[in-house]
Amino acid sequence: MSSREVVVLSVGGVRFVTRASTLQQFPDSRLARMLNGDDQEFKLVNGEFFVDRDGALFSYIMDFLRTLQVSLPTDFSDYQRLQREAEFYGLCPLADLLSQEHLLKPRLEILEVRFSLQEMQAFFRIFCSCNTTIEALAEQITVFTGQQSGRGWNSPFPSQKPLVPLPLERPSHHDLVFQCGTEYSAGDQFVARYVSIKPDNRKLINGTNVLGLLVDTLLRNGFRLISTRTVASEENVECYSFERMKRAAGLTIVVNQTPGSSGVAQARRNQVQKGK
């Protein structure tokens, strides 16, 4: 059979159409041997290979053969069943990867926003159990400072004076700190701090508005608000707690070598080292 020919499989009543070369990614697998008629488990009926196995799980097998990656939904739970299917098809390296559920399962990510409103200033501290989320937020949030005349944070935006971006405070890899509002400088001059959160282009000085935009940004990024509480009433500190399910680092495993069992095995070892 030519590698350019189209192959049709009916797996548990679900029809799949692919190239022979896709099924031959791993020459020792039963799918590759099927094309040569060397495996009686696969029946050729009216030009289609019939397989009495789980069709829904086979879609993940096909995705792996097409992309050489393991990509599963965050709510996926049938690791053992999919591993059993991979073993049936003779894809032992894939079965080996699936046996490492601690690498593949998504993990719960916790994020807290502490918000304090003091006179004309608002203070924010964001803590997250995943430092890559903090890194991403640090790239989205920018604080600008400049001089303005007038009183309070409802004063007009000082378009006549350029604003200077300020670096965010990073007490640790898991949190960041910033503030907005105005503070007295001299005479009727105030130092103003504005906050911008991408992709929104506005520069906000009102702490309540910044909090609203921050919460909206987190919700759009997959977090859900699970609780609000007052941490210190005398200091007017409020805490907003969020959570989301985050894909584990080993969920997508890319094979960079020539297709074959040895290449997949090497990719697995690299992922295990990253997970330590």
Tab-separated table of C-alpha atoms in Angstrom:
chain	number	residue	atom	x	y	z
A	1	MET	CA	0.000	0.000	0.000
A	2	SER	CA	1.349	3.426	-0.972
A	3	SER	CA	1.901	5.963	1.817
A	4	ARG	CA	-0.216	8.376	-0.224
A	5	GLU	CA	-3.294	6.193	-0.121
A	6	VAL	CA	-6.236	6.990	2.115
A	7	VAL	CA	-7.177	4.483	4.819
A	8	VAL	CA	-10.621	4.280	6.389
A	9	LEU	CA	-11.115	2.729	9.825
A	10	SER	CA	-14.345	2.014	11.680
A	11	VAL	CA	-13.467	1.832	15.374
A	12	GLY	CA	-16.410	0.906	17.559
A	13	GLY	CA	-18.737	2.421	14.986
A	14	VAL	CA	-16.790	5.700	14.719
A	15	ARG	CA	-15.303	6.336	11.263
A	16	PHE	CA	-11.766	7.687	10.832
A	17	VAL	CA	-10.069	8.683	7.569
A	18	THR	CA	-6.306	9.070	7.460
A	19	ARG	CA	-3.190	8.397	5.405
A	20	ALA	CA	-1.327	5.136	5.483
A	21	SER	CA	1.834	7.045	6.386
A	22	THR	CA	0.155	8.306	9.564
A	23	LEU	CA	-0.594	4.751	10.693
A	24	GLN	CA	2.978	3.757	9.831
A	25	GLN	CA	4.580	6.330	12.159
A	26	PHE	CA	5.613	3.448	14.410
A	27	PRO	CA	6.463	0.432	12.221
A	28	ASP	CA	6.245	-2.073	15.080
A	29	SER	CA	2.682	-1.112	16.003
A	30	ARG	CA	-0.360	-3.229	15.148
A	31	LEU	CA	-1.759	-0.339	13.100
A	32	ALA	CA	1.287	-0.457	10.826
A	33	ARG	CA	1.073	-4.240	10.555
A	34	MET	CA	-2.643	-3.969	9.805
A	35	LEU	CA	-1.859	-2.356	6.443
A	36	ASN	CA	0.099	-5.431	5.433
A	37	GLY	CA	-2.715	-7.766	6.440
A	38	ASP	CA	-0.539	-9.258	9.177
A	39	ASP	CA	-3.029	-8.821	12.033
A	40	GLN	CA	-6.303	-10.729	12.061
A	41	GLU	CA	-7.786	-8.486	14.745
A	42	PHE	CA	-8.482	-5.897	12.049
A	43	LYS	CA	-11.131	-6.985	9.549
A	44	LEU	CA	-11.298	-5.396	6.108
A	45	VAL	CA	-15.011	-4.953	5.322
A	46	ASN	CA	-16.117	-3.118	2.160
A	47	GLY	CA	-12.794	-1.294	1.952
A	48	GLU	CA	-12.802	-0.232	5.616
A	49	PHE	CA	-10.805	-1.694	8.489
A	50	PHE	CA	-13.233	-2.669	11.255
A	51	VAL	CA	-11.909	-2.630	14.837
A	52	ASP	CA	-14.072	-3.622	17.782
A	53	ARG	CA	-12.575	-1.097	20.223
A	54	ASP	CA	-13.496	2.244	21.817
A	55	GLY	CA	-13.966	4.812	19.056
A	56	ALA	CA	-13.955	7.868	21.349
A	57	LEU	CA	-10.575	6.952	22.845
A	58	PHE	CA	-9.179	6.122	19.411
A	59	SER	CA	-9.530	9.806	18.492
A	60	TYR	CA	-6.719	10.537	20.983
A	61	ILE	CA	-4.639	7.746	19.423
A	62	MET	CA	-5.108	9.334	15.988
A	63	ASP	CA	-4.248	12.780	17.333
A	64	PHE	CA	-1.000	11.396	18.729
A	65	LEU	CA	-0.102	9.741	15.415
A	66	ARG	CA	-0.859	12.916	13.451
A	67	THR	CA	0.887	15.430	15.720
A	68	LEU	CA	3.347	13.300	17.701
A	69	GLN	CA	1.999	14.996	20.834
A	70	VAL	CA	-0.164	13.904	23.745
A	71	SER	CA	-2.879	16.547	24.134
A	72	LEU	CA	-5.762	15.761	26.466
A	73	PRO	CA	-8.617	17.940	27.800
A	74	THR	CA	-8.274	19.322	31.323
A	75	ASP	CA	-11.287	17.258	32.424
A	76	PHE	CA	-9.907	13.997	30.978
A	77	SER	CA	-9.887	11.127	33.497
A	78	ASP	CA	-9.670	7.861	31.501
A	79	TYR	CA	-5.880	7.544	31.652
A	80	GLN	CA	-5.920	3.823	32.409
A	81	ARG	CA	-8.439	3.047	29.660
A	82	LEU	CA	-6.493	5.097	27.107
A	83	GLN	CA	-3.281	3.417	28.237
A	84	ARG	CA	-4.942	0.038	27.685
A	85	GLU	CA	-5.988	1.112	24.176
A	86	ALA	CA	-2.443	2.261	23.383
A	87	GLU	CA	-1.131	-1.117	24.529
A	88	PHE	CA	-3.695	-2.899	22.332
A	89	TYR	CA	-2.518	-0.993	19.257
A	90	GLY	CA	1.104	-1.740	20.067
A	91	LEU	CA	1.995	1.890	20.837
A	92	CYS	CA	4.033	0.983	23.904
A	93	PRO	CA	5.890	4.339	24.186
A	94	LEU	CA	2.539	6.161	24.287
A	95	ALA	CA	1.240	3.700	26.885
A	96	ASP	CA	4.363	4.350	28.934
A	97	LEU	CA	3.736	8.091	28.849
A	98	LEU	CA	0.104	7.665	29.845
A	99	SER	CA	1.116	5.610	32.865
A	100	GLN	CA	2.681	8.756	34.364
A	101	GLU	CA	-0.529	10.411	35.481
A	102	HIS	CA	1.334	12.736	37.866
A	103	LEU	CA	2.829	14.450	34.811
A	104	LEU	CA	-0.291	14.443	32.688
A	105	LYS	CA	-3.044	15.410	35.096
A	106	PRO	CA	-3.948	19.102	35.337
A	107	ARG	CA	-3.357	20.734	38.701
A	108	LEU	CA	-5.372	23.200	40.723
A	109	GLU	CA	-3.979	26.728	40.631
A	110	ILE	CA	-4.775	29.167	43.470
A	111	LEU	CA	-4.526	32.955	43.105
A	112	GLU	CA	-5.210	35.675	45.669
A	113	VAL	CA	-5.637	39.412	45.157
A	114	ARG	CA	-5.220	41.604	48.238
A	115	PHE	CA	-6.680	45.066	47.817
A	116	SER	CA	-6.245	47.960	50.238
A	117	LEU	CA	-7.848	51.379	49.831
A	118	GLN	CA	-6.152	54.148	51.842
A	119	GLU	CA	-7.216	57.762	51.310
A	120	MET	CA	-6.319	58.586	47.707
A	121	GLN	CA	-4.274	55.453	46.989
A	122	ALA	CA	-5.019	51.789	46.357
A	123	PHE	CA	-2.531	48.985	46.961
A	124	PHE	CA	-2.559	45.598	45.242
A	125	ARG	CA	-0.706	42.383	46.008
A	126	ILE	CA	-1.242	39.329	43.799
A	127	PHE	CA	-0.074	35.902	44.969
A	128	CYS	CA	-0.332	32.753	42.845
A	129	SER	CA	0.722	29.155	43.413
A	130	CYS	CA	2.031	29.070	39.807
A	131	ASN	CA	4.911	31.446	39.145
A	132	THR	CA	4.373	31.354	35.362
A	133	THR	CA	0.962	32.976	35.900
A	134	ILE	CA	2.617	35.776	37.880
A	135	GLU	CA	5.136	36.209	35.053
A	136	ALA	CA	2.287	36.491	32.548
A	137	LEU	CA	0.429	39.042	34.690
A	138	ALA	CA	3.610	41.058	35.155
A	139	GLU	CA	3.795	41.374	31.374
A	140	GLN	CA	0.144	42.495	31.193
A	141	ILE	CA	0.181	45.055	34.031
A	142	THR	CA	1.977	48.377	33.634
A	143	VAL	CA	2.105	51.229	36.169
A	144	PHE	CA	2.680	54.769	34.888
A	145	THR	CA	3.597	57.778	37.031
A	146	GLY	CA	3.540	61.503	36.447
A	147	GLN	CA	2.898	64.898	38.046
A	148	GLN	CA	-0.562	66.422	37.966
A	149	SER	CA	-2.323	69.451	39.397
A	150	GLY	CA	-5.582	69.296	41.305
A	151	ARG	CA	-6.930	67.109	44.040
A	152	GLY	CA	-7.743	63.450	44.122
A	153	TRP	CA	-7.745	60.661	41.600
A	154	ASN	CA	-10.759	62.032	39.771
A	155	SER	CA	-8.667	64.882	38.384
A	156	PRO	CA	-8.325	65.066	34.585
A	157	PHE	CA	-5.763	62.832	32.923
A	158	PRO	CA	-2.524	64.883	32.546
A	159	SER	CA	-2.183	64.488	28.797
A	160	GLN	CA	0.155	67.462	28.594
A	161	LYS	CA	2.820	65.676	30.622
A	162	PRO	CA	4.405	62.365	29.614
A	163	LEU	CA	3.903	59.399	31.884
A	164	VAL	CA	6.826	57.232	32.919
A	165	PRO	CA	6.372	53.446	33.322
A	166	LEU	CA	7.418	52.031	36.681
A	167	PRO	CA	8.662	48.487	37.335
A	168	LEU	CA	6.370	46.267	39.384
A	169	GLU	CA	7.580	45.110	42.758
A	170	ARG	CA	8.344	41.360	42.854
A	171	PRO	CA	8.846	40.260	46.475
A	172	SER	CA	9.119	36.658	45.271
A	173	HIS	CA	8.570	34.493	42.196
A	174	HIS	CA	4.977	33.930	43.300
A	175	ASP	CA	3.709	37.458	43.880
A	176	LEU	CA	3.754	41.008	42.590
A	177	VAL	CA	2.866	44.368	44.147
A	178	PHE	CA	1.695	47.660	42.635
A	179	GLN	CA	-0.358	50.712	43.518
A	180	CYS	CA	-2.394	53.459	41.898
A	181	GLY	CA	-3.854	56.816	42.919
A	182	THR	CA	-2.324	60.100	43.985
A	183	GLU	CA	-0.128	61.328	46.792
A	184	TYR	CA	0.757	64.873	47.829
A	185	SER	CA	3.965	66.307	46.381
A	186	ALA	CA	4.194	70.118	46.828
A	187	GLY	CA	1.737	72.965	46.538
A	188	ASP	CA	-1.140	71.744	44.411
A	189	GLN	CA	1.061	69.138	42.721
A	190	PHE	CA	0.367	65.448	43.120
A	191	VAL	CA	2.271	62.364	42.076
A	192	ALA	CA	-0.185	60.197	40.148
A	193	ARG	CA	0.071	56.497	39.391
A	194	TYR	CA	-2.033	54.959	36.646
A	195	VAL	CA	-2.480	51.253	35.929
A	196	SER	CA	-2.965	49.667	32.526
A	197	ILE	CA	-3.827	45.971	32.071
A	198	LYS	CA	-3.461	44.516	28.587
A	199	PRO	CA	-5.276	44.079	26.265
A	200	ASP	CA	-7.270	47.023	27.689
A	201	ASN	CA	-5.610	50.281	26.607
A	202	ARG	CA	-7.000	52.508	29.369
A	203	LYS	CA	-4.816	54.013	32.075
A	204	LEU	CA	-6.832	53.893	35.296
A	205	ILE	CA	-6.096	55.805	38.478
A	206	ASN	CA	-9.140	54.846	40.545
A	207	GLY	CA	-8.357	51.762	42.641
A	208	THR	CA	-11.884	50.382	42.466
A	209	ASN	CA	-11.823	50.590	38.674
A	210	VAL	CA	-8.426	48.867	38.553
A	211	LEU	CA	-9.740	46.093	40.812
A	212	GLY	CA	-12.739	45.583	38.545
A	213	LEU	CA	-10.552	45.362	35.447
A	214	LEU	CA	-8.140	42.969	37.191
A	215	VAL	CA	-10.966	40.651	38.286
A	216	ASP	CA	-12.440	40.728	34.776
A	217	THR	CA	-9.022	39.865	33.302
A	218	LEU	CA	-8.623	36.888	35.633
A	219	LEU	CA	-12.104	35.606	34.823
A	220	ARG	CA	-11.370	35.822	31.083
A	221	ASN	CA	-8.172	33.833	31.689
A	222	GLY	CA	-10.117	30.890	33.122
A	223	PHE	CA	-10.059	31.688	36.843
A	224	ARG	CA	-13.223	31.619	38.926
A	225	LEU	CA	-13.852	33.660	42.045
A	226	ILE	CA	-14.344	31.322	45.015
A	227	SER	CA	-14.358	33.687	48.002
A	228	THR	CA	-13.971	37.247	49.259
A	229	ARG	CA	-13.040	38.195	52.785
A	230	THR	CA	-11.733	41.080	54.864
A	231	VAL	CA	-8.206	40.366	56.037
A	232	ALA	CA	-7.648	43.428	58.210
A	233	SER	CA	-10.658	45.649	58.807
A	234	GLU	CA	-8.634	48.396	60.489
A	235	GLU	CA	-6.408	48.647	57.394
A	236	ASN	CA	-9.295	48.093	54.965
A	237	VAL	CA	-7.592	45.086	53.325
A	238	GLU	CA	-9.796	42.796	51.257
A	239	CYS	CA	-8.782	39.426	49.812
A	240	TYR	CA	-10.249	37.904	46.643
A	241	SER	CA	-9.485	34.206	46.087
A	242	PHE	CA	-9.562	32.544	42.662
A	243	GLU	CA	-8.858	29.078	41.297
A	244	ARG	CA	-8.561	27.343	37.942
A	245	MET	CA	-7.417	24.021	36.555
A	246	LYS	CA	-4.097	24.403	34.761
A	247	ARG	CA	-2.601	21.928	32.331
A	248	ALA	CA	0.451	20.189	33.705
A	249	ALA	CA	3.791	20.852	32.064
A	250	GLY	CA	3.978	17.261	30.812
A	251	LEU	CA	0.533	17.238	29.215
A	252	THR	CA	1.868	17.987	25.755
A	253	ILE	CA	4.914	15.931	24.843
A	254	VAL	CA	6.602	16.757	21.574
A	255	VAL	CA	8.711	14.170	19.778
A	256	ASN	CA	11.604	15.915	18.062
A	257	GLN	CA	13.427	12.874	16.791
A	258	THR	CA	12.703	10.620	13.833
A	259	PRO	CA	9.415	8.808	14.493
A	260	GLY	CA	9.972	5.525	16.252
A	261	SER	CA	9.896	4.057	19.689
A	262	SER	CA	13.356	5.317	20.691
A	263	GLY	CA	12.437	8.915	19.859
A	264	VAL	CA	9.309	8.826	21.967
A	265	ALA	CA	11.168	7.265	24.876
A	266	GLN	CA	13.717	10.089	24.824
A	267	ALA	CA	10.960	12.671	24.849
A	268	ARG	CA	9.429	10.956	27.895
A	269	ARG	CA	12.704	11.123	29.825
A	270	ASN	CA	13.085	14.824	29.105
A	271	GLN	CA	9.598	15.486	30.462
A	272	VAL	CA	10.305	13.525	33.637
A	273	GLN	CA	13.410	15.625	34.278
A	274	LYS	CA	11.454	18.842	33.817
A	275	GLY	CA	8.852	17.666	36.288
A	276	LYS	CA	11.330	17.149	39.119
